[in-house]
Amino acid sequence: MISQLIEAPGAGEIRQYRMLINGKLVEARSGKTLESINPYTGRVWAVVPEAGDEDVDVAVQAARTAFDEGPWGRMTGTERARLMRRLADLIAENAEHLATIESTDNGKLRREMNGQLKAIPEWFYYFAGAADKIHGETIPSDKPNFFIYTRREPIGVVGAILPWNSPLLLLAFKLAPALAAGCTFVIKPAEQTPASTLEFARLFTEAGFPPGVFNVITGFGPTTGRTLVRHPRVDKVAFTGSTETGKEVMKGAADHLARVTLELGGKSPNIVFDDADLNATTNGVIAGIFAATGQTCIAGSRLFVHESIPDALVSRLAERARTIKLGDPLDPATEMGPVAFKEQLAKIKSYIDISQQEGAQLVCGGKQPADPSLRDGYFIEPTILTQVDNSMRVAREEIFGPVLSVFSFSTEAEVIAQANDTQYGLAAGVWTRDGQRAHRVAHAIRAGTIWINAYRVLSFNVPFGGYKMSGIGRENGLEALHEYTQVKAVWVELEGQTRDPFTLG
Ligand code: ADP
């Protein structure tokens, strides 16, 4: 039983991890390591290898060989699905442990991780169900002597790069469709939060996948990540992270024309009309910006409120924000944990300072909590800003923290224009009881996900991805399978006819 192998982290213990390459747990060839800090205590709690170029190369070659020559490449979709279901069962059996590891590594609430770990096996069950339904089609030929069909084949070796905010869930977004399609995988989690991916790797081996199908390398973005993305034997890059890094990743992949999916930043609008249910709206806005300490690409960081109700809504939001319980992410009563790492906390604080210089009004929050029990952790209070206009930096740039900017509007046309006045297009919320207006606005907002009277809901079977500079391609749903497959057309001559060799068919 794997759960006996991977015990929960003990207090004060520093865990040592190895990478998974070609079915073996290994150190970096250079012997170099990097430290992962628990953001609640501010102390090192795990040490992982720092992969150099040679380690990246060995991992990519392992994935290449597993794809081109190993048993994986010859398996049917039904056989791949069997392994995927076994993996899903193991994730479910080890959910508690994985949740604790990720909460310790990145400060995400244990209560959020409980929900995620219930959902993550579903990603693998869903795509396992799809693995034997990936098929081409026959195409009626315009030439009577031909039979033509297509095959939907796996793209090959996937190089995946994860961000630090939700490693295991975002891993599932990529790995489940890739396995269903028959690809092999090399993944690099973020340097700040590598532990949960390395724990997951052990379950992968336990599930019985052939060596080389799934490889984990750990290291920094501009070195290890860059080498992986640029490796000429990587056929596809699956990236989640910031828009700036996404551009670098795309340039790196372009050199060898690897396919890319990029799931990038956001500055998502949450739009509240005058007929909205204020209780539900308050709850949804809080979920959108303060859940996960605001460290989500889909954060509803721009709140547009109809001019007839801003005071009523902002006072409810501020009242709730002031009572949000900050604390130990492992404590089930905690509502907001620390920011995942020190530099991110500094970034959030600097945006709050900028908002004050730009003339925004601070309604609540804005500083680190005074509570001495939170002194060691990277905490920041839930923050609400009013008197923000769309030209300010806090309105335009992704903060990736619990900072809400509030705007007011008078007409539907005006709010649509303001909501769309951003480089991003990941998500949006629309709050109204008017069904026609809800759909009208949903259609007019240029973003990949729109929630009507809800916020921050995702599922394995619903396509997810960005418009504009929020990304390229879609994760989740059957759409995602297209990102890991390519189409081959096969032409079969039926009658032995010959033709003029100097003309096109
Ligand atoms: P942040 O949200 O902190 O800005 P990034 O988007 O830079 O994070 O990082 C997301 C992931 O991308 C991390 O795993 C990081 O190591 C990786 N990364 C950073 N820079 C590069 C790069 N130049 N090439 C490939 N991966 C990178």
Coordinates of C-alpha atoms and ligand atoms in Angstrom, one line a residue:
M1 CA 0.0 0.0 0.0
I2 CA 1.5 3.3 -1.1
S3 CA -0.2 5.1 1.8
Q4 CA 2.2 3.3 4.2
L5 CA 5.1 4.5 2.2
I6 CA 4.2 8.2 2.3
E7 CA 3.5 9.2 5.8
A8 CA 2.2 12.7 6.8
P9 CA 4.9 15.4 7.3
G10 CA 6.0 15.5 10.9
A11 CA 6.4 18.9 12.7
G12 CA 9.9 20.3 12.2
E13 CA 10.9 17.4 9.9
I14 CA 12.5 18.4 6.6
R15 CA 11.4 16.0 3.9
Q16 CA 13.8 15.0 1.2
Y17 CA 12.4 14.2 -2.3
R18 CA 13.7 12.7 -5.4
M19 CA 12.5 13.1 -9.0
L20 CA 10.7 10.4 -11.0
I21 CA 12.6 9.7 -14.3
N22 CA 12.0 6.6 -16.3
G23 CA 10.2 4.8 -13.4
K24 CA 13.0 5.5 -10.9
L25 CA 13.3 8.0 -8.0
V26 CA 16.5 9.9 -8.7
E27 CA 18.6 12.9 -7.5
A28 CA 19.8 15.6 -9.9
R29 CA 23.0 14.5 -11.6
S30 CA 24.8 17.6 -10.3
G31 CA 23.6 16.7 -6.7
K32 CA 22.1 20.2 -6.5
T33 CA 18.9 20.8 -4.5
L34 CA 16.4 23.6 -3.8
E35 CA 14.4 24.2 -0.7
S36 CA 10.6 24.5 -0.4
I37 CA 9.3 26.8 2.4
N38 CA 6.1 26.3 4.3
P39 CA 4.4 29.7 3.9
Y40 CA 2.6 29.4 7.3
T41 CA 5.7 29.0 9.3
G42 CA 8.2 30.7 7.0
R43 CA 10.5 27.7 7.4
V44 CA 12.1 25.2 5.0
W45 CA 10.1 21.9 5.2
A46 CA 11.2 20.1 2.0
V47 CA 14.2 19.7 -0.2
V48 CA 14.0 18.7 -3.8
P49 CA 16.5 18.1 -6.6
E50 CA 17.4 20.9 -8.9
A51 CA 17.4 19.4 -12.4
G52 CA 20.1 20.6 -14.8
D53 CA 20.0 20.4 -18.6
E54 CA 21.2 16.8 -18.5
D55 CA 18.4 15.7 -16.2
V56 CA 15.9 17.4 -18.4
D57 CA 17.3 15.6 -21.4
V58 CA 17.3 12.2 -19.7
A59 CA 13.6 12.7 -18.7
V60 CA 12.6 13.8 -22.2
Q61 CA 14.4 10.9 -23.7
A62 CA 12.7 8.5 -21.3
A63 CA 9.3 9.9 -22.3
R64 CA 10.3 9.7 -26.0
T65 CA 11.4 6.1 -25.7
A66 CA 8.2 5.2 -23.8
F67 CA 6.2 6.8 -26.6
D68 CA 8.1 5.5 -29.6
E69 CA 9.2 2.0 -28.4
G70 CA 7.6 1.1 -25.1
P71 CA 4.5 -0.9 -24.3
W72 CA 2.6 2.3 -23.7
G73 CA 2.6 3.2 -27.4
R74 CA 1.1 -0.2 -28.3
M75 CA -1.6 -0.2 -25.7
T76 CA -5.2 0.2 -26.7
G77 CA -7.3 3.0 -25.3
T78 CA -9.1 0.4 -23.2
E79 CA -5.8 -0.7 -21.6
R80 CA -4.8 2.9 -21.0
A81 CA -8.2 3.6 -19.4
R82 CA -7.7 0.6 -17.0
L83 CA -4.4 2.1 -15.7
M84 CA -6.0 5.5 -15.5
R85 CA -8.9 4.2 -13.3
R86 CA -6.4 2.5 -11.1
L87 CA -4.5 5.8 -10.7
A88 CA -7.8 7.6 -9.9
D89 CA -8.5 5.0 -7.2
L90 CA -5.1 5.5 -5.7
I91 CA -5.5 9.3 -5.7
A92 CA -8.8 8.8 -3.8
E93 CA -7.2 6.4 -1.3
N94 CA -4.4 8.9 -0.7
A95 CA -6.5 12.0 -0.8
E96 CA -5.9 13.0 2.8
H97 CA -2.2 12.7 2.5
L98 CA -1.9 14.6 -0.8
A99 CA -4.1 17.4 0.6
T100 CA -1.9 17.8 3.6
I101 CA 1.2 17.9 1.5
E102 CA -0.1 20.6 -0.8
S103 CA -1.5 22.7 2.0
T104 CA 1.9 22.5 3.8
D105 CA 3.8 23.4 0.6
N106 CA 1.7 26.3 -0.7
G107 CA -0.6 27.4 2.2
K108 CA -3.8 26.4 0.3
L109 CA -6.5 25.6 2.8
R110 CA -6.9 22.0 3.8
R111 CA -10.6 22.5 3.4
E112 CA -10.2 23.6 -0.2
M113 CA -7.8 20.7 -0.8
N114 CA -10.4 18.3 0.6
G115 CA -12.7 19.4 -2.2
Q116 CA -10.0 19.3 -4.8
L117 CA -8.9 15.8 -3.9
K118 CA -12.5 14.6 -4.2
A119 CA -12.6 16.1 -7.6
I120 CA -9.2 15.1 -9.0
P121 CA -10.0 11.4 -9.4
E122 CA -13.0 12.4 -11.5
W123 CA -10.6 14.0 -14.0
F124 CA -9.0 10.6 -14.5
Y125 CA -12.3 8.6 -14.5
Y126 CA -13.8 11.0 -17.1
F127 CA -10.8 10.9 -19.5
A128 CA -10.4 7.2 -18.9
G129 CA -13.9 6.9 -20.2
A130 CA -12.9 8.9 -23.3
A131 CA -9.7 6.9 -24.0
D132 CA -11.3 4.3 -26.1
K133 CA -13.6 6.8 -27.9
I134 CA -10.9 8.8 -29.7
H135 CA -11.4 8.0 -33.3
G136 CA -11.2 9.4 -36.8
E137 CA -13.9 9.4 -39.5
T138 CA -14.3 8.2 -43.0
I139 CA -14.6 10.9 -45.6
P140 CA -16.6 10.3 -48.8
S141 CA -14.2 10.7 -51.6
D142 CA -14.7 13.0 -54.6
K143 CA -12.7 10.4 -56.5
P144 CA -14.6 7.1 -57.0
N145 CA -11.5 4.9 -56.6
F146 CA -10.5 6.1 -53.1
F147 CA -11.4 5.2 -49.6
I148 CA -10.3 7.9 -47.2
Y149 CA -10.3 7.8 -43.4
T150 CA -8.7 9.8 -40.6
R151 CA -6.9 8.7 -37.5
R152 CA -6.7 10.8 -34.3
E153 CA -3.2 10.0 -33.0
P154 CA -1.4 11.2 -29.8
I155 CA 0.8 14.2 -30.3
G156 CA 3.7 12.5 -28.5
V157 CA 5.9 13.8 -25.6
V158 CA 4.3 16.5 -23.5
G159 CA 6.4 19.0 -21.5
A160 CA 4.1 20.4 -18.8
I161 CA 4.9 23.4 -16.5
L162 CA 2.8 24.0 -13.4
P163 CA 2.3 27.2 -11.4
W164 CA 2.4 27.3 -7.6
N165 CA -1.2 28.1 -6.8
S166 CA -2.9 24.7 -7.5
P167 CA -0.4 22.1 -8.5
L168 CA -2.3 18.9 -8.3
L169 CA -5.5 20.2 -9.9
L170 CA -3.7 21.8 -12.8
L171 CA -1.6 18.7 -13.2
A172 CA -4.9 16.7 -13.6
F173 CA -6.1 19.3 -16.2
K174 CA -3.1 18.3 -18.3
L175 CA -2.2 14.7 -17.5
A176 CA -5.7 13.1 -17.7
P177 CA -6.4 14.1 -21.4
A178 CA -2.7 13.4 -22.3
L179 CA -2.9 9.9 -21.0
A180 CA -6.2 9.2 -22.6
A181 CA -4.8 10.3 -25.9
G182 CA -1.7 8.1 -25.4
C183 CA 0.9 10.8 -24.9
T184 CA 3.9 10.6 -22.5
F185 CA 4.7 13.3 -20.0
V186 CA 7.5 15.3 -18.4
I187 CA 6.3 17.7 -15.8
K188 CA 8.0 20.5 -13.9
P189 CA 6.1 21.8 -10.9
A190 CA 6.8 25.4 -9.7
E191 CA 10.0 25.8 -7.6
Q192 CA 7.9 27.2 -4.7
T193 CA 5.6 24.2 -4.6
P194 CA 7.2 21.0 -5.9
A195 CA 6.2 18.5 -3.2
S196 CA 2.6 17.4 -4.1
T197 CA 3.7 16.6 -7.7
L198 CA 6.5 14.4 -6.4
E199 CA 4.1 12.6 -4.0
F200 CA 1.7 12.1 -6.8
A201 CA 4.5 10.5 -8.9
R202 CA 4.8 7.6 -6.4
L203 CA 1.1 6.8 -6.9
F204 CA 1.7 6.9 -10.7
T205 CA 4.3 4.2 -10.4
E206 CA 2.1 2.2 -8.0
A207 CA -0.7 2.2 -10.5
G208 CA 1.4 0.1 -12.8
F209 CA 2.1 2.5 -15.7
P210 CA 5.2 1.5 -17.7
P211 CA 8.4 3.5 -16.9
G212 CA 8.9 6.7 -18.8
V213 CA 5.2 7.5 -19.3
F214 CA 5.2 10.1 -16.6
N215 CA 8.4 11.8 -15.4
V216 CA 8.8 14.6 -12.9
I217 CA 11.7 17.0 -12.9
T218 CA 12.1 19.8 -10.3
G219 CA 13.9 23.1 -10.6
F220 CA 13.6 26.8 -11.4
G221 CA 11.6 28.2 -14.3
P222 CA 14.3 30.2 -16.2
T223 CA 16.7 27.2 -16.1
T224 CA 15.0 23.8 -15.8
G225 CA 11.6 25.0 -17.2
R226 CA 13.2 26.8 -20.1
T227 CA 15.3 23.8 -21.1
L228 CA 12.2 21.5 -21.0
V229 CA 10.1 23.9 -23.2
R230 CA 13.0 24.3 -25.7
H231 CA 13.8 20.6 -25.9
P232 CA 13.5 19.6 -29.6
R233 CA 12.1 16.2 -28.7
V234 CA 9.1 17.7 -26.8
D235 CA 6.1 17.7 -29.2
K236 CA 3.7 19.8 -27.1
V237 CA 4.0 22.2 -24.2
A238 CA 1.2 22.5 -21.7
F239 CA 1.7 25.6 -19.5
T240 CA -0.2 27.3 -16.7
G241 CA 1.3 30.5 -15.3
S242 CA 1.6 34.2 -15.8
T243 CA 1.1 35.9 -19.2
E244 CA 4.6 37.2 -19.3
T245 CA 6.1 33.7 -18.7
G246 CA 3.6 32.2 -21.1
K247 CA 5.0 34.5 -23.9
E248 CA 8.5 33.2 -23.2
V249 CA 7.2 29.6 -23.2
M250 CA 5.6 30.1 -26.5
K251 CA 8.7 31.6 -28.0
G252 CA 10.7 28.6 -26.7
A253 CA 8.2 26.1 -28.2
A254 CA 8.2 28.0 -31.5
D255 CA 11.8 27.2 -32.1
H256 CA 11.0 23.6 -32.7
L257 CA 7.3 24.2 -33.5
A258 CA 5.9 22.3 -30.5
R259 CA 2.2 22.7 -30.0
V260 CA 1.2 24.8 -27.0
T261 CA -1.7 25.2 -24.6
L262 CA -1.3 28.2 -22.4
E263 CA -3.5 29.0 -19.5
L264 CA -2.4 32.4 -18.3
G265 CA -3.4 35.4 -16.2
G266 CA -6.7 37.2 -15.7
K267 CA -8.3 40.4 -14.5
S268 CA -11.8 39.0 -14.4
P269 CA -14.9 41.2 -14.1
N270 CA -17.7 40.4 -11.7
I271 CA -20.7 42.4 -12.9
V272 CA -23.6 43.2 -10.5
F273 CA -26.9 44.6 -11.8
D274 CA -29.4 46.4 -9.7
D275 CA -31.8 43.4 -9.5
A276 CA -29.1 41.0 -8.2
D277 CA -29.7 38.9 -5.1
L278 CA -27.3 40.6 -2.8
N279 CA -26.8 37.7 -0.4
A280 CA -25.8 35.3 -3.3
T281 CA -23.7 38.1 -4.9
T282 CA -21.8 38.9 -1.7
N283 CA -21.0 35.2 -1.3
G284 CA -19.9 34.9 -4.9
V285 CA -17.8 38.0 -4.9
I286 CA -16.1 36.8 -1.7
A287 CA -15.5 33.4 -3.3
G288 CA -14.1 35.0 -6.4
I289 CA -11.5 37.2 -4.8
F290 CA -10.7 35.9 -1.3
A291 CA -10.9 32.1 -1.7
A292 CA -7.4 30.7 -2.1
T293 CA -6.1 34.1 -0.8
G294 CA -7.0 35.5 -4.2
Q295 CA -4.2 33.5 -5.8
T296 CA -6.2 32.1 -8.7
C297 CA -6.1 33.0 -12.4
I298 CA -9.9 33.2 -12.4
A299 CA -10.0 35.7 -9.4
G300 CA -12.9 38.1 -9.8
S301 CA -10.7 41.0 -9.1
R302 CA -12.7 43.8 -10.8
L303 CA -16.2 44.3 -9.3
F304 CA -18.6 46.4 -11.4
V305 CA -21.6 47.4 -9.3
H306 CA -24.7 49.2 -10.7
E307 CA -24.7 52.8 -9.5
S308 CA -27.9 52.3 -7.5
I309 CA -26.3 49.7 -5.1
P310 CA -22.6 50.2 -4.5
D311 CA -22.9 51.2 -0.8
A312 CA -25.2 48.4 0.0
L313 CA -23.0 45.8 -1.6
V314 CA -19.6 47.2 -0.5
S315 CA -20.7 47.4 3.1
R316 CA -21.8 43.8 3.1
L317 CA -18.6 42.7 1.4
A318 CA -16.4 44.7 3.9
E319 CA -18.3 43.3 6.8
R320 CA -17.7 39.8 5.6
A321 CA -14.1 40.5 4.7
R322 CA -13.4 41.8 8.2
T323 CA -14.6 38.5 9.7
I324 CA -12.7 36.2 7.4
K325 CA -10.7 33.9 9.6
L326 CA -7.0 34.0 8.7
G327 CA -4.9 31.2 10.2
D328 CA -3.2 27.8 9.8
P329 CA -4.2 26.3 6.4
L330 CA -4.5 22.9 8.1
D331 CA -7.1 24.1 10.6
P332 CA -10.6 23.4 9.2
A333 CA -11.9 26.6 10.6
T334 CA -9.4 28.8 8.6
E335 CA -11.0 30.7 5.7
M336 CA -7.9 32.4 4.3
G337 CA -4.4 31.0 4.5
P338 CA -1.1 32.7 3.8
V339 CA 0.2 33.8 0.5
A340 CA 2.3 31.0 -1.1
F341 CA 5.7 32.7 -0.8
K342 CA 7.5 35.8 0.4
E343 CA 8.0 37.5 -2.9
Q344 CA 4.4 37.2 -3.8
L345 CA 3.4 38.8 -0.5
A346 CA 5.7 41.7 -1.3
K347 CA 4.2 42.0 -4.7
I348 CA 0.6 42.2 -3.3
K349 CA 1.7 44.8 -0.7
S350 CA 3.3 46.9 -3.4
Y351 CA 0.1 46.9 -5.5
I352 CA -1.8 48.1 -2.4
D353 CA 0.7 50.9 -2.0
I354 CA 0.4 51.8 -5.7
S355 CA -3.4 51.9 -5.4
Q356 CA -3.0 54.5 -2.6
Q357 CA -0.7 56.6 -4.7
E358 CA -3.2 56.4 -7.6
G359 CA -6.0 57.7 -5.4
A360 CA -8.1 54.6 -4.7
Q361 CA -9.8 54.4 -1.3
L362 CA -9.0 51.6 1.0
V363 CA -12.3 50.3 2.5
C364 CA -10.8 47.4 4.5
G365 CA -7.6 45.4 4.8
G366 CA -4.4 46.6 3.1
K367 CA -1.9 45.4 5.7
Q368 CA -0.5 42.3 7.3
P369 CA -2.6 41.2 10.3
A370 CA -1.5 42.3 13.7
D371 CA -2.3 38.9 15.3
P372 CA 1.0 37.7 16.8
S373 CA 0.1 34.0 16.0
L374 CA 0.3 34.9 12.3
R375 CA 3.6 36.7 12.6
D376 CA 5.7 34.0 10.9
G377 CA 3.4 33.4 7.9
Y378 CA 3.0 35.4 4.7
F379 CA -0.4 36.8 5.6
I380 CA -2.2 39.8 4.1
E381 CA -5.7 41.0 5.1
P382 CA -8.6 40.7 2.6
T383 CA -8.5 44.1 0.9
I384 CA -11.3 46.1 -0.8
L385 CA -10.6 49.3 -2.9
T386 CA -13.1 51.8 -4.1
Q387 CA -12.8 54.8 -6.3
V388 CA -10.8 52.8 -8.8
D389 CA -10.9 53.6 -12.5
N390 CA -10.0 51.4 -15.3
S391 CA -6.8 53.3 -16.1
M392 CA -5.2 52.5 -12.8
R393 CA -2.5 49.8 -12.5
V394 CA -4.5 47.9 -9.8
A395 CA -7.4 47.7 -12.4
R396 CA -5.2 46.6 -15.3
E397 CA -2.5 44.3 -13.9
E398 CA -3.0 40.9 -12.3
I399 CA -2.2 41.1 -8.6
F400 CA -2.8 37.4 -7.8
G401 CA -3.8 38.2 -4.2
P402 CA -6.9 39.1 -2.1
V403 CA -7.3 42.6 -3.5
L404 CA -10.7 43.6 -4.9
S405 CA -11.2 46.8 -7.0
V406 CA -14.7 48.2 -7.1
F407 CA -16.1 50.3 -9.9
S408 CA -19.7 51.6 -10.5
F409 CA -21.6 51.8 -13.8
S410 CA -24.9 53.0 -15.1
T411 CA -25.8 51.1 -18.3
E412 CA -25.4 47.6 -19.6
A413 CA -23.5 48.9 -22.7
E414 CA -21.1 50.9 -20.5
V415 CA -20.3 47.9 -18.2
I416 CA -19.7 45.6 -21.1
A417 CA -17.3 48.0 -22.6
Q418 CA -15.5 48.5 -19.3
A419 CA -15.4 44.8 -18.5
N420 CA -13.9 44.1 -21.9
D421 CA -11.4 46.9 -21.6
T422 CA -8.5 44.6 -20.5
Q423 CA -5.8 42.6 -22.2
Y424 CA -7.2 39.5 -20.4
G425 CA -10.2 37.3 -21.1
L426 CA -10.2 34.3 -18.7
A427 CA -13.5 34.5 -16.8
A428 CA -16.4 36.8 -15.7
G429 CA -19.4 36.7 -13.4
V430 CA -22.8 38.2 -14.1
W431 CA -25.3 38.8 -11.3
T432 CA -28.9 39.6 -12.2
R433 CA -32.4 38.0 -12.0
D434 CA -33.1 39.2 -15.6
G435 CA -32.5 36.0 -17.7
Q436 CA -32.4 37.8 -21.0
R437 CA -29.8 40.3 -19.8
A438 CA -27.8 37.6 -18.2
H439 CA -27.3 35.8 -21.5
R440 CA -26.9 39.0 -23.5
V441 CA -24.0 40.1 -21.2
A442 CA -22.5 36.6 -21.1
H443 CA -22.4 36.6 -24.9
A444 CA -20.8 40.1 -25.1
I445 CA -18.0 39.5 -22.6
R446 CA -14.8 38.3 -24.3
A447 CA -13.7 35.6 -21.9
G448 CA -13.5 31.8 -21.9
T449 CA -15.8 31.2 -18.9
I450 CA -18.8 33.1 -17.8
W451 CA -20.7 32.3 -14.6
I452 CA -24.3 33.6 -14.2
N453 CA -25.2 34.1 -10.6
A454 CA -22.2 32.1 -9.5
Y455 CA -18.4 32.3 -9.4
R456 CA -15.4 30.0 -9.3
V457 CA -17.0 26.7 -10.4
L458 CA -15.0 24.3 -12.6
S459 CA -15.5 20.8 -13.8
F460 CA -13.6 18.0 -15.6
N461 CA -16.2 18.0 -18.4
V462 CA -16.4 21.7 -19.1
P463 CA -13.9 23.4 -21.4
F464 CA -11.7 26.0 -19.7
G465 CA -9.3 28.5 -21.2
G466 CA -8.7 32.1 -22.1
Y467 CA -9.6 34.6 -24.7
K468 CA -7.0 37.3 -25.6
M469 CA -3.9 37.3 -23.5
S470 CA -5.4 34.8 -21.0
G471 CA -4.3 31.9 -23.1
I472 CA -4.4 29.6 -26.1
G473 CA -6.3 26.3 -26.2
R474 CA -8.7 24.6 -23.9
E475 CA -8.3 22.3 -20.9
N476 CA -11.0 20.0 -19.6
G477 CA -14.0 18.5 -21.5
L478 CA -13.7 16.6 -24.7
E479 CA -12.1 19.8 -26.3
A480 CA -9.0 19.0 -24.3
L481 CA -8.4 15.7 -26.1
H482 CA -7.9 17.7 -29.3
E483 CA -5.0 19.5 -27.7
Y484 CA -3.2 16.2 -27.2
T485 CA -4.0 14.5 -30.5
Q486 CA -3.3 15.2 -34.1
V487 CA -5.2 14.1 -37.2
K488 CA -3.7 11.9 -39.9
A489 CA -5.5 11.4 -43.3
V490 CA -5.1 8.0 -44.9
W491 CA -5.9 7.6 -48.7
V492 CA -6.5 4.1 -50.0
E493 CA -6.6 3.5 -53.7
L494 CA -9.1 0.7 -54.4
E495 CA -9.0 -0.1 -58.1
G496 CA -5.3 -0.1 -59.2
Q497 CA -5.9 2.9 -61.5
T498 CA -3.0 5.0 -62.7
R499 CA -3.2 8.7 -63.7
D500 CA -1.2 11.5 -65.2
P501 CA 1.8 11.6 -62.8
F502 CA 2.4 15.3 -63.5
T503 CA -0.9 16.6 -62.1
L504 CA -2.1 16.9 -58.5
G505 CA -4.5 14.0 -57.6
Ligands
ADP1 P1 4.4 33.6 -11.4 O1 2.9 33.3 -11.4 O2 5.0 33.5 -10.1 O3 4.7 34.8 -12.3 P2 5.4 32.0 -13.6 O4 4.3 32.1 -14.5 O5 6.7 32.7 -13.9 O6 4.9 32.3 -12.1 O7 5.7 30.5 -13.3 C1 4.9 29.4 -13.6 C2 5.7 28.3 -13.9 O8 6.6 28.6 -15.0 C3 6.7 27.8 -12.8 O9 6.8 26.4 -12.8 C4 8.0 28.4 -13.2 O10 9.1 27.7 -12.8 C5 7.9 28.3 -14.7 N1 8.8 29.2 -15.5 C6 9.2 30.5 -15.2 N2 9.9 31.0 -16.2 C7 10.0 30.1 -17.1 C8 10.6 30.0 -18.4 N3 11.4 31.0 -18.9 N4 10.5 28.9 -19.2 C9 9.8 27.9 -18.7 N5 9.1 27.9 -17.5 C10 9.3 28.9 -16.7

